[in-house]
mmCIF file of C-alpha atoms in Angstrom:
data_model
loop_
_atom_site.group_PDB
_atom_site.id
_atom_site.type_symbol
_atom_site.label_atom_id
_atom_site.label_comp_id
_atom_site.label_asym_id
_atom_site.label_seq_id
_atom_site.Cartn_x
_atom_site.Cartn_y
_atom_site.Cartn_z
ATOM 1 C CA UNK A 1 108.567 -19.311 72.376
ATOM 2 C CA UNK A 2 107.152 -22.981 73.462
ATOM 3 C CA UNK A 3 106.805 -25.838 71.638
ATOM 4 C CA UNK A 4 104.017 -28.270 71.880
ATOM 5 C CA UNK A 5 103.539 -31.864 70.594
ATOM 6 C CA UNK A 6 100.407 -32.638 69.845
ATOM 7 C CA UNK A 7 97.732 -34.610 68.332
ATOM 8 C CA UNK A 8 97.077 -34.347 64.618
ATOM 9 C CA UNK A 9 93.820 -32.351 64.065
ATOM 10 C CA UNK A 10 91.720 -32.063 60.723
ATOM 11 C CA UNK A 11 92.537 -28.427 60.588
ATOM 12 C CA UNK A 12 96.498 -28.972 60.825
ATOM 13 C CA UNK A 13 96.839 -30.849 57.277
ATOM 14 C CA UNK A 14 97.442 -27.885 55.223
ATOM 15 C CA UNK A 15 100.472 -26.976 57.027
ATOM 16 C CA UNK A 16 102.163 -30.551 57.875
ATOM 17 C CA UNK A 17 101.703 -31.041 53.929
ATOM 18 C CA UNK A 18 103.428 -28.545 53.296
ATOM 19 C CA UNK A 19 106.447 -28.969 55.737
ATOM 20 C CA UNK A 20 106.463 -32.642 54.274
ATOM 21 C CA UNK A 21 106.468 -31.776 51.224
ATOM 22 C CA UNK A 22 109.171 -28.788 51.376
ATOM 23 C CA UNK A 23 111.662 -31.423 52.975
ATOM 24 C CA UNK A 24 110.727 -34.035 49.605
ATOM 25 C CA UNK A 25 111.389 -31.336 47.576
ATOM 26 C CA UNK A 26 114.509 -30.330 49.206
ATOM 27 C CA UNK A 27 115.864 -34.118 49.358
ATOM 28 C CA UNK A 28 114.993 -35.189 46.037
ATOM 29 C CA UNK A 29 115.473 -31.551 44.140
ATOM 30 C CA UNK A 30 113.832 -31.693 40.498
ATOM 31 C CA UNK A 31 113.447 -35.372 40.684
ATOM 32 C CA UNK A 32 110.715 -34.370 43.109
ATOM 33 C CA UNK A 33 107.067 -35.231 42.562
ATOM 34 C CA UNK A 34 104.471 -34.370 44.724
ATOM 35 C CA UNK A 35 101.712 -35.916 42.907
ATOM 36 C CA UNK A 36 103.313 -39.406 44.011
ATOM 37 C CA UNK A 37 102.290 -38.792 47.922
ATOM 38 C CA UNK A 38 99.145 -38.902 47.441
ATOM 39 C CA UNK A 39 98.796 -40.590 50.961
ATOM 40 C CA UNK A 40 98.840 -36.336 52.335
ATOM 41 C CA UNK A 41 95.842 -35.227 50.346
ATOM 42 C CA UNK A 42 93.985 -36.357 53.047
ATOM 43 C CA UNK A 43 96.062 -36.885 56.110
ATOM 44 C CA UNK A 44 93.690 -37.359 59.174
ATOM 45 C CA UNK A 45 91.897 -39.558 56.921
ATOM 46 C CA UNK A 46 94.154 -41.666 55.079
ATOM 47 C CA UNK A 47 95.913 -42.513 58.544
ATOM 48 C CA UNK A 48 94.720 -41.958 61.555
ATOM 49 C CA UNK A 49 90.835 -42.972 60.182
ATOM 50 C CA UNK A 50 92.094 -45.882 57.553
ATOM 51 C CA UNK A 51 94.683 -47.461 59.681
ATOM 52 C CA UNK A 52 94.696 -45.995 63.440
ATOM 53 C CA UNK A 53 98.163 -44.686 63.124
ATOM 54 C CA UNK A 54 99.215 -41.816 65.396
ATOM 55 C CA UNK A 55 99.624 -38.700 63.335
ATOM 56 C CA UNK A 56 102.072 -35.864 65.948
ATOM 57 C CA UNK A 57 102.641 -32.138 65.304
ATOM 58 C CA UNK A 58 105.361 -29.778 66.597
ATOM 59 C CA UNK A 59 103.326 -26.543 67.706
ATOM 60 C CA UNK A 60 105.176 -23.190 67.673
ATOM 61 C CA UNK A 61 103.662 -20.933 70.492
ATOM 62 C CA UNK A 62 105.643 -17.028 69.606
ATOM 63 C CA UNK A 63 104.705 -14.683 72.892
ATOM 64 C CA UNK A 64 105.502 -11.334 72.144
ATOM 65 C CA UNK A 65 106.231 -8.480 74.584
ATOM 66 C CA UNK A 66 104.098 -5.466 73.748
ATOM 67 C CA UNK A 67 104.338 -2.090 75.131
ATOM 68 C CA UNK A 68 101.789 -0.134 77.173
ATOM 69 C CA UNK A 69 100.290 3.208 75.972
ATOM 70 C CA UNK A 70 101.030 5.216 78.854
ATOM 71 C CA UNK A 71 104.555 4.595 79.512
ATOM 72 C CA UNK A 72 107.507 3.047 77.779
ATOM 73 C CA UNK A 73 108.257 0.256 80.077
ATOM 74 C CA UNK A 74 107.503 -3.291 78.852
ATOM 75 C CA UNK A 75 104.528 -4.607 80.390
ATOM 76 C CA UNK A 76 104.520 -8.046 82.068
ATOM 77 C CA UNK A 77 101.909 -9.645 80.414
ATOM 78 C CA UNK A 78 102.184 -11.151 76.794
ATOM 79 C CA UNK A 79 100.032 -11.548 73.985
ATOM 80 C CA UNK A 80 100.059 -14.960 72.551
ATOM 81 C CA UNK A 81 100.255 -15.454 68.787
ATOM 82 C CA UNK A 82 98.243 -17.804 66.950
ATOM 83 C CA UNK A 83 100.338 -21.483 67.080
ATOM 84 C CA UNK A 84 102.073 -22.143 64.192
ATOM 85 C CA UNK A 85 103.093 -26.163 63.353
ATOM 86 C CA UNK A 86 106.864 -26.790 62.600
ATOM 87 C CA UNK A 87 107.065 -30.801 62.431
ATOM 88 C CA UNK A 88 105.123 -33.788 62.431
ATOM 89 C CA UNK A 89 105.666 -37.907 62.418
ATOM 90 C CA UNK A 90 103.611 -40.950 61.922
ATOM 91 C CA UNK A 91 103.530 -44.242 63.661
ATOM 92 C CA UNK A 92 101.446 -46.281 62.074
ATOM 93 C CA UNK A 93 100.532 -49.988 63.297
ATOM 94 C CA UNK A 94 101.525 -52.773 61.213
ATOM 95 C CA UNK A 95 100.657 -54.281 58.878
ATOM 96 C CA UNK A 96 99.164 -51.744 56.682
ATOM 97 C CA UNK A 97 97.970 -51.631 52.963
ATOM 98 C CA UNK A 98 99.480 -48.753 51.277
ATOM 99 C CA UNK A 99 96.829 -47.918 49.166
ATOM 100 C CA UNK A 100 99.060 -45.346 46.924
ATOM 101 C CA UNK A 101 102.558 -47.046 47.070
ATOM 102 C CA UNK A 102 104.379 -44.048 48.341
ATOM 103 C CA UNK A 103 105.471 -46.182 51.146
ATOM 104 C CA UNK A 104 108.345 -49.114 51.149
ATOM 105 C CA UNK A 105 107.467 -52.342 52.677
ATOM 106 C CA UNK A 106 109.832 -53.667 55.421
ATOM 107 C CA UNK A 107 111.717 -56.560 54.128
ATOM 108 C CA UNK A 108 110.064 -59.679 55.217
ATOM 109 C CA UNK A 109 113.200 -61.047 57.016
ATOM 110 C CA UNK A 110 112.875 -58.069 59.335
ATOM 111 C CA UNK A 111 109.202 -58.969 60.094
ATOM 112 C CA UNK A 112 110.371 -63.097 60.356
ATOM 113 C CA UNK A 113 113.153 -62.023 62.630
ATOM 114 C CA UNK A 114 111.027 -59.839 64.820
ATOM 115 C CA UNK A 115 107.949 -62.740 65.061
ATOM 116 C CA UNK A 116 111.219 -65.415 66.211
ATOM 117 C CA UNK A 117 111.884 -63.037 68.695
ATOM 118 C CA UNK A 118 108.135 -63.312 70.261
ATOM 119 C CA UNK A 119 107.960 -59.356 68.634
ATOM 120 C CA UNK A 120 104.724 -59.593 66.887
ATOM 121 C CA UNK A 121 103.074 -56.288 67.240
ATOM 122 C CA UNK A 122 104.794 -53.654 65.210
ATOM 123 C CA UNK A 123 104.732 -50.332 63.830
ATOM 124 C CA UNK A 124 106.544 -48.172 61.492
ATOM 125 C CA UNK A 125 107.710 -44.276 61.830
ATOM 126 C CA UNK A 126 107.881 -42.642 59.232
ATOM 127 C CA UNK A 127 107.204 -38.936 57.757
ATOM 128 C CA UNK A 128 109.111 -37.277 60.340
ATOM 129 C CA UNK A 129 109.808 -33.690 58.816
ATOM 130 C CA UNK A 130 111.086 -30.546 60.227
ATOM 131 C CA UNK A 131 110.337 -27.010 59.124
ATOM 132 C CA UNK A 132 113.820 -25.931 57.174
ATOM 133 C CA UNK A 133 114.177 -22.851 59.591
ATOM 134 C CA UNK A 134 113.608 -24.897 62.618
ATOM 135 C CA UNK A 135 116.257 -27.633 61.886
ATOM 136 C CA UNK A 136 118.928 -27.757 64.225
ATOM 137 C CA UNK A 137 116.914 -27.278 67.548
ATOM 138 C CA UNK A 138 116.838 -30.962 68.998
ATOM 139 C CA UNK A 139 112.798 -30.971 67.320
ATOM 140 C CA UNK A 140 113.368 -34.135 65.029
ATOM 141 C CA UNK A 141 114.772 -35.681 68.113
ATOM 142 C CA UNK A 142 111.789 -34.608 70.677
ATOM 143 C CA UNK A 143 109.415 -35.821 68.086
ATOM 144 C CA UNK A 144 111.025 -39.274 68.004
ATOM 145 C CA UNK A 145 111.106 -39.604 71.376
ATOM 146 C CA UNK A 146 107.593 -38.549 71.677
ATOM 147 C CA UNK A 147 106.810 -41.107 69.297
ATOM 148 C CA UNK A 148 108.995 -43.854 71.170
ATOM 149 C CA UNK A 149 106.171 -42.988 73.917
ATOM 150 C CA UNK A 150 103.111 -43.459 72.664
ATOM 151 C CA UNK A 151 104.317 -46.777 71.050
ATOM 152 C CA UNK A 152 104.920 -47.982 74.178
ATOM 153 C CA UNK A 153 101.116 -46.619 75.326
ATOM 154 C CA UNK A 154 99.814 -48.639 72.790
ATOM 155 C CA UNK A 155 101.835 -51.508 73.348
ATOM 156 C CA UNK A 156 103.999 -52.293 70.494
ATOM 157 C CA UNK A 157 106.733 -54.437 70.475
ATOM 158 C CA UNK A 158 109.271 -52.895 67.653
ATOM 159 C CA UNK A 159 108.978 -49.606 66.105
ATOM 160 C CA UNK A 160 110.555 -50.260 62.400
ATOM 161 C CA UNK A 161 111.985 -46.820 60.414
ATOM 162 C CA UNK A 162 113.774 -46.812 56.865
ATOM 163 C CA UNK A 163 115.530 -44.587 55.703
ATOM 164 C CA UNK A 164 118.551 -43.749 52.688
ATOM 165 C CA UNK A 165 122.187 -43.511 53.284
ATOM 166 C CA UNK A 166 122.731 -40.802 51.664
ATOM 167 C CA UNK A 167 120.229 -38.634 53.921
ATOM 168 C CA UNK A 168 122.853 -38.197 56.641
ATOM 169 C CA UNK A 169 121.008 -36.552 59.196
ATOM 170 C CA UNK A 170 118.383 -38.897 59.728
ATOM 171 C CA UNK A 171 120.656 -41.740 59.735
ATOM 172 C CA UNK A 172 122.677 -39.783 62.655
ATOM 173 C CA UNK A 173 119.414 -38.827 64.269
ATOM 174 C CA UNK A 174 118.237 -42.729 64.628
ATOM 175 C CA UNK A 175 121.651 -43.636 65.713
ATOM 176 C CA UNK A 176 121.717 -41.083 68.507
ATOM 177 C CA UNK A 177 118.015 -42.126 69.904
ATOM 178 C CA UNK A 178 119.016 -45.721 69.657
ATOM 179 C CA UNK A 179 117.718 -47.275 66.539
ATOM 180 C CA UNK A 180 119.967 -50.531 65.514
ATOM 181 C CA UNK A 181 120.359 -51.126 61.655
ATOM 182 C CA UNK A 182 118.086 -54.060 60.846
ATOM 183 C CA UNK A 183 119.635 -54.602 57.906
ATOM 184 C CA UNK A 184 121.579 -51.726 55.075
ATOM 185 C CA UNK A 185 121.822 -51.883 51.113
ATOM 186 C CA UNK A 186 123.697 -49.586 48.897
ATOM 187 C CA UNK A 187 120.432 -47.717 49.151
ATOM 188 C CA UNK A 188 118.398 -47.813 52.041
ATOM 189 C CA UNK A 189 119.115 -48.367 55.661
ATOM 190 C CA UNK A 190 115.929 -50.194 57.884
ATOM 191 C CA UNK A 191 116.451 -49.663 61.810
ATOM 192 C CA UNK A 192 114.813 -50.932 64.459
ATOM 193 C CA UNK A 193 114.044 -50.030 68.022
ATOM 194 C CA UNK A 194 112.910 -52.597 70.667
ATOM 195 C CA UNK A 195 110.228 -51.532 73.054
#
């Protein structure tokens, strides 16, 4: 097996929906409405064409031994299955209109802090998701950090993230790569990470 991270492509948004959607569902149980994200009906569109954000997958490559006819001995070469996505993020450039409100807005002292500090381009991460099955390889981590990178291609200053409390493992996750809490509620925690 190899993993790839890649560029979103038109033809992937089925399949990130879905893993995005699954890990919604999961979080938020029968409160859980997937009509409200309307921002992944259309995910090429809505954010890499509408607001130039950089849309990454986690590709699954499977390579299977297969057997010859003639004899029972494995044969060397492998056939390669077709590539199968397992995660995704965003990093999209701020500021951005969210059309459908399924985003939060940074809190405006974050922003004010960051423009004192001479930080004036930023960008947000958000909709990092993980296939259920996959969880618990290091992927959430290698897509952050892959992320991390291509801010810093594209010049950013601050990467912002928010996330809740009570969802554990992200808060650990952004901890671990280095995020500092920009400021916490009872509710919501809103890291940053300086580029």
């Amino acid at each position: 097996m190899s993993i790839v991270i890649r560029d979103l492509k038109r033809g992937d948004q089925d399949q990130v929906r879905k893993i995005v959607l699954e890990g919604l569902a999961e979080r938020w149980g029968q409160e859980f409405d997937p009509s409200y994200n309307k921002d992944l009906d259309d995910i090429y569109g809505y954010y890499v064409d509408r607001h130039h954000a950089t849309v990454a997958v986690i590709e699954e490559h499977q390579q299977l031994q297969y057997q010859q006819q003639e004899s029972v001995a494995i044969n060397d070469e492998q056939q390669t299955h077709s590539p199968m996505i397992i995660g995704c993020g965003v990093l999209l450039p701020l500021p951005a209109e969210d059309v459908y409100g399924t985003w939060c807005a940074e809190p405006e002292s974050i922003r004010k802090k960051a423009n004192s500090a001479g930080l004036t381009k930023l960008c947000r991460m958000m909709r990092l998701s993980v296939s259920a099955d996959r969880r618990g390889q290091g992927l959430a981590k290698k897509m952050i950090r892959h992320l991390i990178e291509k801010a810093r291609e594209r010049q950013f200053d601050l990467i912002l993230v928010e996330t809740e409390v009570l969802w554990t493992s992200a808060v650990q996750i952004y901890k671990s790569e280095g995020f500092s809490v920009a400021e916490a509620d009872e509710e919501n925690i809103h890291y940053t990470y300086r580029l």
